[in-house]
PDB file of C-alpha atoms and ligand atoms in Angstrom:
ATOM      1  CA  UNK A  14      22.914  14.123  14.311  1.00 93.00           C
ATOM      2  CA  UNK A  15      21.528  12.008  17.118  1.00 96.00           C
ATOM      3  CA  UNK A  16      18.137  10.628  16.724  1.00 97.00           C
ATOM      4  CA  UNK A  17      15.551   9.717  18.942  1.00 98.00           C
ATOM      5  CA  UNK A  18      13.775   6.260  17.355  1.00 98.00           C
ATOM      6  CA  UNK A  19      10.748   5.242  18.814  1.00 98.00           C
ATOM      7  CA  UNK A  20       9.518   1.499  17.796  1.00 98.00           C
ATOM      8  CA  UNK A  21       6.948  -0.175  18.246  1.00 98.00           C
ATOM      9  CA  UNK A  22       7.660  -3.697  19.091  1.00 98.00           C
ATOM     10  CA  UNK A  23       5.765  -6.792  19.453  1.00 98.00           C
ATOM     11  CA  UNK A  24       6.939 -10.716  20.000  1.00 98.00           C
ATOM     12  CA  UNK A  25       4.092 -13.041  19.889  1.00 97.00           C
ATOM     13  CA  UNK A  26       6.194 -15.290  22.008  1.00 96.00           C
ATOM     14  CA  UNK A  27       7.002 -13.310  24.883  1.00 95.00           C
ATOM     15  CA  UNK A  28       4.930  -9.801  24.707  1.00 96.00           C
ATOM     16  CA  UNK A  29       0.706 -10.155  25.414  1.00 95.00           C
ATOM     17  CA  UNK A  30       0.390  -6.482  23.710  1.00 96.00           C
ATOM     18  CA  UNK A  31       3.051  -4.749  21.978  1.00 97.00           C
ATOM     19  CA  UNK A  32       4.893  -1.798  23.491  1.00 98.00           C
ATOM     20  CA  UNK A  33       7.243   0.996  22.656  1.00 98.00           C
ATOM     21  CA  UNK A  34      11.008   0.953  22.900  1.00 98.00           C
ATOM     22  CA  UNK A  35      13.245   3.922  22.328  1.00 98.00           C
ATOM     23  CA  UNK A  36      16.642   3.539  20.790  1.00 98.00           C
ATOM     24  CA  UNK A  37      19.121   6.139  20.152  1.00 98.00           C
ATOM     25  CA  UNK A  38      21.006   6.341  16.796  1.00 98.00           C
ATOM     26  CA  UNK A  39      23.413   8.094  14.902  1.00 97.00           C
ATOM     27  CA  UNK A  40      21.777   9.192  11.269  1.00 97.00           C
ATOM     28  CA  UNK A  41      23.176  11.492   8.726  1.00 96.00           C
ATOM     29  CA  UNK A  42      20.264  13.961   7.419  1.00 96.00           C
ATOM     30  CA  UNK A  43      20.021  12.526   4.203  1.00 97.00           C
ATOM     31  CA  UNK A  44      19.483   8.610   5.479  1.00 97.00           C
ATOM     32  CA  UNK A  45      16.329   7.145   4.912  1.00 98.00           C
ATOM     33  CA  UNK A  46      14.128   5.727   7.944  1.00 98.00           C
ATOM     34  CA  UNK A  47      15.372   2.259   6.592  1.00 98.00           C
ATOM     35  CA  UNK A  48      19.233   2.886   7.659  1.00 98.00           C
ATOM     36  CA  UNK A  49      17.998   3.771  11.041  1.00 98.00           C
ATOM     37  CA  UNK A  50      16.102   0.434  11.441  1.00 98.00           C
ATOM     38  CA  UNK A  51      19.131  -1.246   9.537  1.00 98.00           C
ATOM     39  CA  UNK A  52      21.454   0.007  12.345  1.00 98.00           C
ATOM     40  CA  UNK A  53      19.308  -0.855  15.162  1.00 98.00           C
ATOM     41  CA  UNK A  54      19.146  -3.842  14.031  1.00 98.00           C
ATOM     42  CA  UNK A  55      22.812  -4.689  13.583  1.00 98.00           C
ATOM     43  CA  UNK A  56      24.072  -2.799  16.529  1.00 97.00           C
ATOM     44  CA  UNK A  57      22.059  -2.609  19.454  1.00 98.00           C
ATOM     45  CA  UNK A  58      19.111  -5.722  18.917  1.00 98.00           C
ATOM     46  CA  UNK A  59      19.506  -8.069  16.522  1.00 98.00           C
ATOM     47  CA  UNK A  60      15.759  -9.568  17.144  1.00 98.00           C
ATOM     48  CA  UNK A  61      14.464  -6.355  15.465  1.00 98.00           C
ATOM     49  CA  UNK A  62      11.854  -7.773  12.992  1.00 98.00           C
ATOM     50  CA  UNK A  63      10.666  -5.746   9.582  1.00 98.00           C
ATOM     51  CA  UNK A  64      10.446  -6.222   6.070  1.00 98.00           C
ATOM     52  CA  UNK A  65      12.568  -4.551   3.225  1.00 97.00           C
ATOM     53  CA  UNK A  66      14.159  -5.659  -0.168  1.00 97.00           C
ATOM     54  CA  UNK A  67      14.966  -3.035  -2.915  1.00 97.00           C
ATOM     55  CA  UNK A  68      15.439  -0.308  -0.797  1.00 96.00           C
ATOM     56  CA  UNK A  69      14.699   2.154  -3.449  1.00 96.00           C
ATOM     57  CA  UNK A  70      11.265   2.529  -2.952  1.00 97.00           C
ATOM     58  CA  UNK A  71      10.294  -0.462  -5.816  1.00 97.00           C
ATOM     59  CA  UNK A  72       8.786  -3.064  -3.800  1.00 97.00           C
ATOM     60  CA  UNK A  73       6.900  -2.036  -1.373  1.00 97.00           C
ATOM     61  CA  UNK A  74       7.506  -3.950   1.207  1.00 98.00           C
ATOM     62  CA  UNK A  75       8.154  -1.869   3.874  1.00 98.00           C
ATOM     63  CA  UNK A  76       5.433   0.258   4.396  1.00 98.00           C
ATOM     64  CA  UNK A  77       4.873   1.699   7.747  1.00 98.00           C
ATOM     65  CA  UNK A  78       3.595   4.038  10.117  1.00 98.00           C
ATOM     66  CA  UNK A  79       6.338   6.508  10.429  1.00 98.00           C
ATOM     67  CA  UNK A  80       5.109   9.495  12.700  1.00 98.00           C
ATOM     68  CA  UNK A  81       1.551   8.718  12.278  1.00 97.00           C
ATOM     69  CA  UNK A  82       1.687   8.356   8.309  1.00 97.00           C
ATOM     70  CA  UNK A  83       2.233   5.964   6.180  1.00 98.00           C
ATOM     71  CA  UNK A  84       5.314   5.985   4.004  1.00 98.00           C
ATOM     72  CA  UNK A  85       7.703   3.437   2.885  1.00 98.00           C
ATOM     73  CA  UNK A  86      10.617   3.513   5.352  1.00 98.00           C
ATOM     74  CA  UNK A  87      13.293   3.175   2.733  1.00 98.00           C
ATOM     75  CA  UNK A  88      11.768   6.811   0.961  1.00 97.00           C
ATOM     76  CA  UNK A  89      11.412   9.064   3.734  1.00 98.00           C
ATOM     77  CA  UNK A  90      14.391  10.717   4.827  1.00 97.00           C
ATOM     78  CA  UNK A  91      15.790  11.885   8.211  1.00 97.00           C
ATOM     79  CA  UNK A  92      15.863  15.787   7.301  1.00 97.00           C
ATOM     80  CA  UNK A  93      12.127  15.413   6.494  1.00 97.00           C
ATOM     81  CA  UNK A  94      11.205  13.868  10.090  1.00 97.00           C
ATOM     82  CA  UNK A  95      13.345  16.020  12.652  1.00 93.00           C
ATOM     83  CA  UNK A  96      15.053  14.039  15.665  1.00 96.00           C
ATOM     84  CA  UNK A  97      11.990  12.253  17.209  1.00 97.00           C
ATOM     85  CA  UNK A  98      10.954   9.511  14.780  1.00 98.00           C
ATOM     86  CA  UNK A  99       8.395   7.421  15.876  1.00 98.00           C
ATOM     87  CA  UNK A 100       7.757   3.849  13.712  1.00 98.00           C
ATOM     88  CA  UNK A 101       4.937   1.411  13.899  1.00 98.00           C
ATOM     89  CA  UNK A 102       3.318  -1.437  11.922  1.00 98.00           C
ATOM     90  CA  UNK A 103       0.512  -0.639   9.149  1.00 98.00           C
ATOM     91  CA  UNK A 104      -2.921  -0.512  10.962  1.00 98.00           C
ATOM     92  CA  UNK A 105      -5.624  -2.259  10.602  1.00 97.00           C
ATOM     93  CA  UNK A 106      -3.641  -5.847   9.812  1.00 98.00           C
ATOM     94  CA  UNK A 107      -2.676  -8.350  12.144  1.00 97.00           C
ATOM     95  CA  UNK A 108       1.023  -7.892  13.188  1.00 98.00           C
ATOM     96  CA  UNK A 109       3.071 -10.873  12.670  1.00 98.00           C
ATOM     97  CA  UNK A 110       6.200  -9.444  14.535  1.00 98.00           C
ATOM     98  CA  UNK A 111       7.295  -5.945  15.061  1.00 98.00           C
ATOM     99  CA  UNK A 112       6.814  -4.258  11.750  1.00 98.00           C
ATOM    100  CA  UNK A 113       5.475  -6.933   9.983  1.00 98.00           C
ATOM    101  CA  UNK A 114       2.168  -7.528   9.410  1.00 98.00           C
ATOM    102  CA  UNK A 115       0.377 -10.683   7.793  1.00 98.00           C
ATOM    103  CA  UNK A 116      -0.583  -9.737   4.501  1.00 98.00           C
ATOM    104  CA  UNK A 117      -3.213 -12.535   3.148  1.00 98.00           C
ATOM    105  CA  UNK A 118      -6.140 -10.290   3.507  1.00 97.00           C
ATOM    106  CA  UNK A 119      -4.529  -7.921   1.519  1.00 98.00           C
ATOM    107  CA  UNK A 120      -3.782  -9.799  -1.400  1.00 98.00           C
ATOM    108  CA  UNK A 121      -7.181 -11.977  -0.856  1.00 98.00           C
ATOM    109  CA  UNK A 122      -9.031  -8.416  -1.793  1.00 98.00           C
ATOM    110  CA  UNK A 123      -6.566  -7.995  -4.817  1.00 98.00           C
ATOM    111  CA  UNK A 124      -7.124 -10.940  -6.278  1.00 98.00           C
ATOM    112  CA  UNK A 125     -10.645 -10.414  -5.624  1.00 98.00           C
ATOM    113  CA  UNK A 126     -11.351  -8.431  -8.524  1.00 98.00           C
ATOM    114  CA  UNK A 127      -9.283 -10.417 -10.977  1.00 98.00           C
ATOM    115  CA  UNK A 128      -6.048  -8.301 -11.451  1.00 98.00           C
ATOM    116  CA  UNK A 129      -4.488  -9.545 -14.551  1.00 97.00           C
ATOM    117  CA  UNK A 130      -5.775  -9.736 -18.590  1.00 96.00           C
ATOM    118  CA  UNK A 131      -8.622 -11.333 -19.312  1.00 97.00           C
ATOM    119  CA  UNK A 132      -8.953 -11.513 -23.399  1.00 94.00           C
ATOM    120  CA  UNK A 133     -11.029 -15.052 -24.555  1.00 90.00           C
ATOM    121  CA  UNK A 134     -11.915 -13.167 -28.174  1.00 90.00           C
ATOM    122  CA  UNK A 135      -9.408 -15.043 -30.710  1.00 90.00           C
ATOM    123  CA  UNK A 136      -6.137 -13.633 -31.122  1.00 87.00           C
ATOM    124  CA  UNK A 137      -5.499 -11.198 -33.910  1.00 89.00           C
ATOM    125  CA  UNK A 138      -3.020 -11.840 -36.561  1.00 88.00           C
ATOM    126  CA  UNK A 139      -1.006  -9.418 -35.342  1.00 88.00           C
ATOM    127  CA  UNK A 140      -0.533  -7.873 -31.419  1.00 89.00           C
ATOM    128  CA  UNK A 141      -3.964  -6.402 -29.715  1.00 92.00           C
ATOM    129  CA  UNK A 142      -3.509  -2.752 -30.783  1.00 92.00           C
ATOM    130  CA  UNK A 143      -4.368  -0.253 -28.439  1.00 95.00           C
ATOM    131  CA  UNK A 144      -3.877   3.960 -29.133  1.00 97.00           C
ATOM    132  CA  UNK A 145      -1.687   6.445 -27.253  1.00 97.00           C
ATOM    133  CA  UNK A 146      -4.483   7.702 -26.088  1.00 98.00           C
ATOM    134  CA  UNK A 147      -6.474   3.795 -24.685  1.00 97.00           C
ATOM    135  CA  UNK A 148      -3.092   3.359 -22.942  1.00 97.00           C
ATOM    136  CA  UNK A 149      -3.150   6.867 -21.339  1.00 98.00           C
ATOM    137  CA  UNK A 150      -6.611   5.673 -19.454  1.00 97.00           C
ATOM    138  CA  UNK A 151      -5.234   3.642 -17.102  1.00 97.00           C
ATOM    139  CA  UNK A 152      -1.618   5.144 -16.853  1.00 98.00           C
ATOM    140  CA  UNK A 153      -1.802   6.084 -13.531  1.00 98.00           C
ATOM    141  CA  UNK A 154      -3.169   2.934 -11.458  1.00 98.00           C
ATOM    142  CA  UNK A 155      -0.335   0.640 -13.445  1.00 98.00           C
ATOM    143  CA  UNK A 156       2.508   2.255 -11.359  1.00 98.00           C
ATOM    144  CA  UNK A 157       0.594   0.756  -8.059  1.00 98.00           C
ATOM    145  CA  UNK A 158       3.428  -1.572  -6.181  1.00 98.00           C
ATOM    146  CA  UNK A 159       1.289  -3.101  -3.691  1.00 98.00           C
ATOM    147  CA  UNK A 160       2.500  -1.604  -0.783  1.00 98.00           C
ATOM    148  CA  UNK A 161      -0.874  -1.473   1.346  1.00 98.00           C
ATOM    149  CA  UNK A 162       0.329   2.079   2.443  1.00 98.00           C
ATOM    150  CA  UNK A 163      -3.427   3.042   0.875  1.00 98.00           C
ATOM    151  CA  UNK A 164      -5.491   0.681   2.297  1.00 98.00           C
ATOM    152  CA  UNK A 165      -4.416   0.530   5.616  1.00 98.00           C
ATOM    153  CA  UNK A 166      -4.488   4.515   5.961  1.00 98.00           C
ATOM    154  CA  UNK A 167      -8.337   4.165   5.030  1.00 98.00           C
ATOM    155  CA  UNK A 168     -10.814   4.581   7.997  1.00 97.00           C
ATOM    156  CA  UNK A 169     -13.179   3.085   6.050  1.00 97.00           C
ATOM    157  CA  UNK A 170     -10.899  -0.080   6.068  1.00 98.00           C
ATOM    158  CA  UNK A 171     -10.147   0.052   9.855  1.00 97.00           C
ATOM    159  CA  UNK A 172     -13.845   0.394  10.356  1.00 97.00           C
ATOM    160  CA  UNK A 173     -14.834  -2.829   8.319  1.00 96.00           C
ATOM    161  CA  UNK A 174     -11.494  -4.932   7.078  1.00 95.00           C
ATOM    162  CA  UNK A 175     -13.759  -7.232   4.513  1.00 96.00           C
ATOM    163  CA  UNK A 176     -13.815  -3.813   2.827  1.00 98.00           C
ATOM    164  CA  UNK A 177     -11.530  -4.488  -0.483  1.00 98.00           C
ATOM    165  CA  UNK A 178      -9.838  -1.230   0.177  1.00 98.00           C
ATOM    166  CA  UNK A 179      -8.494   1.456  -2.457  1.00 98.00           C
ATOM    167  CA  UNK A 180      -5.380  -0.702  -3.756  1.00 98.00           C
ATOM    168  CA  UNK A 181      -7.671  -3.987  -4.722  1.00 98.00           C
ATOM    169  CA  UNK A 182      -9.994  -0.566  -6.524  1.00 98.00           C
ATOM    170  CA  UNK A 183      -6.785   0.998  -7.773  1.00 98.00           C
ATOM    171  CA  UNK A 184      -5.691  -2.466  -9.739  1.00 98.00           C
ATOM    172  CA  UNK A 185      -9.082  -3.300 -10.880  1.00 98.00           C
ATOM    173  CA  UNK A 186      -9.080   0.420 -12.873  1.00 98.00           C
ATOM    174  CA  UNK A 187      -5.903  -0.509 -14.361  1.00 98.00           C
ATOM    175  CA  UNK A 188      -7.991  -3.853 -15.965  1.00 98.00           C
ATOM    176  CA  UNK A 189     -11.632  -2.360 -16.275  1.00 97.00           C
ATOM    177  CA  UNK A 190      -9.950   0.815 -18.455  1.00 97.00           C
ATOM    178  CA  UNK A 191      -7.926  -1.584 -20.679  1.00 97.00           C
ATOM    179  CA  UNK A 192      -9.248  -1.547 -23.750  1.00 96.00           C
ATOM    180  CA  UNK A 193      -8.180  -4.707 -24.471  1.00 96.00           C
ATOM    181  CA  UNK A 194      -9.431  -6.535 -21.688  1.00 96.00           C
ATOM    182  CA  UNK A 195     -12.752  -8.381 -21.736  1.00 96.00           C
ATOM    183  CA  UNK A 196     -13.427  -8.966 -17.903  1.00 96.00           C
ATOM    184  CA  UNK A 197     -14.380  -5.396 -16.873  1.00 95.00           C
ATOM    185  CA  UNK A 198     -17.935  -6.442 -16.045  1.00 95.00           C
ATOM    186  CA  UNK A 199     -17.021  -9.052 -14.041  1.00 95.00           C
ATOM    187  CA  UNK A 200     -14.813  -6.690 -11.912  1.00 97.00           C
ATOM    188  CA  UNK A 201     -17.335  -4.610 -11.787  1.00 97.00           C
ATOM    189  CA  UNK A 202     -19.865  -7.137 -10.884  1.00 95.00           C
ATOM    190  CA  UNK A 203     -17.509  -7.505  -7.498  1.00 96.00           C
ATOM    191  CA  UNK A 204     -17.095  -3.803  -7.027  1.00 97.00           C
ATOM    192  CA  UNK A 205     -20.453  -3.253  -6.646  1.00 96.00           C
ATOM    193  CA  UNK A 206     -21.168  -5.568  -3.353  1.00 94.00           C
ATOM    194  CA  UNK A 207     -21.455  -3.954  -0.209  1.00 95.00           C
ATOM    195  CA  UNK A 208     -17.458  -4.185   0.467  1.00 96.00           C
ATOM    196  CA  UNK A 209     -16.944  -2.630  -2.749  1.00 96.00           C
ATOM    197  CA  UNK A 210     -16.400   1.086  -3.673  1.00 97.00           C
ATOM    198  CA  UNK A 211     -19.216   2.470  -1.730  1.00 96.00           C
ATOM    199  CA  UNK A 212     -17.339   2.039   0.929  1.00 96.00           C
ATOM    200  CA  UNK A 213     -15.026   4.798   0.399  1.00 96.00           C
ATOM    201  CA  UNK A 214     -16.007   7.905   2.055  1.00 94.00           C
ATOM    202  CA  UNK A 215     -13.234  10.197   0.018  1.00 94.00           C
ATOM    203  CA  UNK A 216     -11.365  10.948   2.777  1.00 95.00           C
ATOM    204  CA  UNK A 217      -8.178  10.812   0.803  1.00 96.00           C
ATOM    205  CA  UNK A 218      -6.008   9.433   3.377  1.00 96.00           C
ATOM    206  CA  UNK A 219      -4.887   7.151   0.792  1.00 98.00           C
ATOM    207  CA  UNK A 220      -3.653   9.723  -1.780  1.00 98.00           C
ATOM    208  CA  UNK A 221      -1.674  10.785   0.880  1.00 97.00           C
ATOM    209  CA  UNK A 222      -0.012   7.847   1.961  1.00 98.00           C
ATOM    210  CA  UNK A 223       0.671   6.190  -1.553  1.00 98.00           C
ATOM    211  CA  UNK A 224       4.122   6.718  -2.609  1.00 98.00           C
ATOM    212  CA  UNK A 225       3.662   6.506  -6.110  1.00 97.00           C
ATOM    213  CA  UNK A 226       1.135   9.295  -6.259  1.00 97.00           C
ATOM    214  CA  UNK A 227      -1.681   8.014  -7.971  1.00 98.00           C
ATOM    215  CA  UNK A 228      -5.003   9.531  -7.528  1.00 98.00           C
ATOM    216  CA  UNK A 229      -6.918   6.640  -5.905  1.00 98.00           C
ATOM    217  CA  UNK A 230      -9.862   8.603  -5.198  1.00 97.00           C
ATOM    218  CA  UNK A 231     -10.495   9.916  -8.585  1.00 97.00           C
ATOM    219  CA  UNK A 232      -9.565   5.712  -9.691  1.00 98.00           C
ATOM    220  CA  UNK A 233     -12.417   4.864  -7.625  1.00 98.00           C
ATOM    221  CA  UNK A 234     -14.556   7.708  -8.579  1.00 97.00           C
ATOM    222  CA  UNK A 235     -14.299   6.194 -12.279  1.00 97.00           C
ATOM    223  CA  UNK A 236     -15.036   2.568 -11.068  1.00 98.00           C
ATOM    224  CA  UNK A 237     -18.053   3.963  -9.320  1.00 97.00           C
ATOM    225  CA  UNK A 238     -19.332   5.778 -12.537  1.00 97.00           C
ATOM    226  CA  UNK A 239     -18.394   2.612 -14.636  1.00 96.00           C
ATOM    227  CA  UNK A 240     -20.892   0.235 -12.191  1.00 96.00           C
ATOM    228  CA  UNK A 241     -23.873   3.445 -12.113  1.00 94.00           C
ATOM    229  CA  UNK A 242     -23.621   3.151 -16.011  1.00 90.00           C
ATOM    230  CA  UNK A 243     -22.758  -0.385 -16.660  1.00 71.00           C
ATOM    231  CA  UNK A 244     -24.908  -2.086 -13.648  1.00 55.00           C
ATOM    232  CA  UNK A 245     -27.888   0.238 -12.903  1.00 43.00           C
TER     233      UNK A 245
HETATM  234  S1  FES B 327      12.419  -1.756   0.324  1.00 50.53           S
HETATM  235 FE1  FES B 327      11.374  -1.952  -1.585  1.00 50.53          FE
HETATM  236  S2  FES B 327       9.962  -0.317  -1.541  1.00 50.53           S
HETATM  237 FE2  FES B 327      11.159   0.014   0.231  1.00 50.53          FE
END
């Protein structure tokens, strides 16, 4: 089947805005939205900028607006999109070049609230033991990949971009639910500023566009109990 690609493009040494272009490939229904930007790329313009590296939907780095959703291009599949495909950077972060956008506010608001372990108590003899059912707390928010599909679907983040946005909330769950870990009210301390989780409106844009499927909204809805009961 032939399919129409629509791109978005933008070269921050030639273009002043950025600017569709239209290319016509050759797809099979079952490619992904990654083979069609792979053969752009190789056969008809080479400058074609955008980010990918597993390809199997492990990453996450190439998240993008595909049809006016986010979804990671090397997931979605031709027979799910028809013939008109339309592809465009995430919103609401700068665009580097084409598809890519810079990233560093991103992962500024993820390491804002301190994702990794935090345990200062002294080791026990043995491993800190934690129950089938401690580990099932935070199950969901591990299998987060950092993608920014979330976050940058949020119209709470395009309306204020110092907002930390669901995946920095997402990632802070998986820590404040640990039972192991010992920084919870510290994250929670940060969560609670006015770029925190009362930003979120519950529009669930971002359950949509995650690819792993977790339910951000009900994460943050537990973070947002957690500070009522731990803060107030
Ligand atoms: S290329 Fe790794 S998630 Fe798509």
């Amino acid at each position: 089947m032939r399919v129409e690609l629509r791109i978005r493009r933008f070269d921050p040494e030639r273009d002043q805005a950025s600017h569709w272009e239209t290319y016509q490939v050759e797809a099979s229904p079952m490619d992904r939205v990654l083979n069609l930007l792979h053969a752009v790329k190789e056969e008809q313009d080479p400058t074609l900028t955008f980010r990918r590296s597993c390809g199997h939907g492990i990453c996450g780095s190439d998240a993008m607006r595909i049809n006016g959703r986010n979804r990671l291009a090397c997931k979605v599949r031709v027979d799910q999109l028809g013939h008109r495909i339309s592809v465009e950077p995430l919103l609401g972060l700068p665009v580097v070049k084409d598809l890519v956008v810079d990233m560093e506010g991103f992962f500024a608001a993820y390491r804002s609230v301190m994702p990794f372990f935090v345990a200062d108590s002294p080791v026990p003899v043995r491993e800190r033991l934690q129950s089938p059912a401690e580990r099932a707390r935070f199950d969901d928010t591990t299998k987060c990949i950092l993608c920014a599909a979330c976050t940058t679907s949020c119209p709470s983040f395009w309306a204020r971009r110092s907002y930390v946005g669901p995946a920095a909330i997402v990632n802070a769950h998986r820590f404040i639910f640990d039972s192991r870990d010992e920084a919870g009210p510290e994250r929670l301390q940060v969560l609670a500023d006015t770029d925190g989780v009362w930003r979120c409106r519950t529009i669930f844009n971002c359950v949509d566009a995650c690819p792993r499927q977790i339910q951000i909204t009900r994460a943050i809805l537990e973070v947002s109990r957690a500070i009522v009961e731990d803060i107030a």
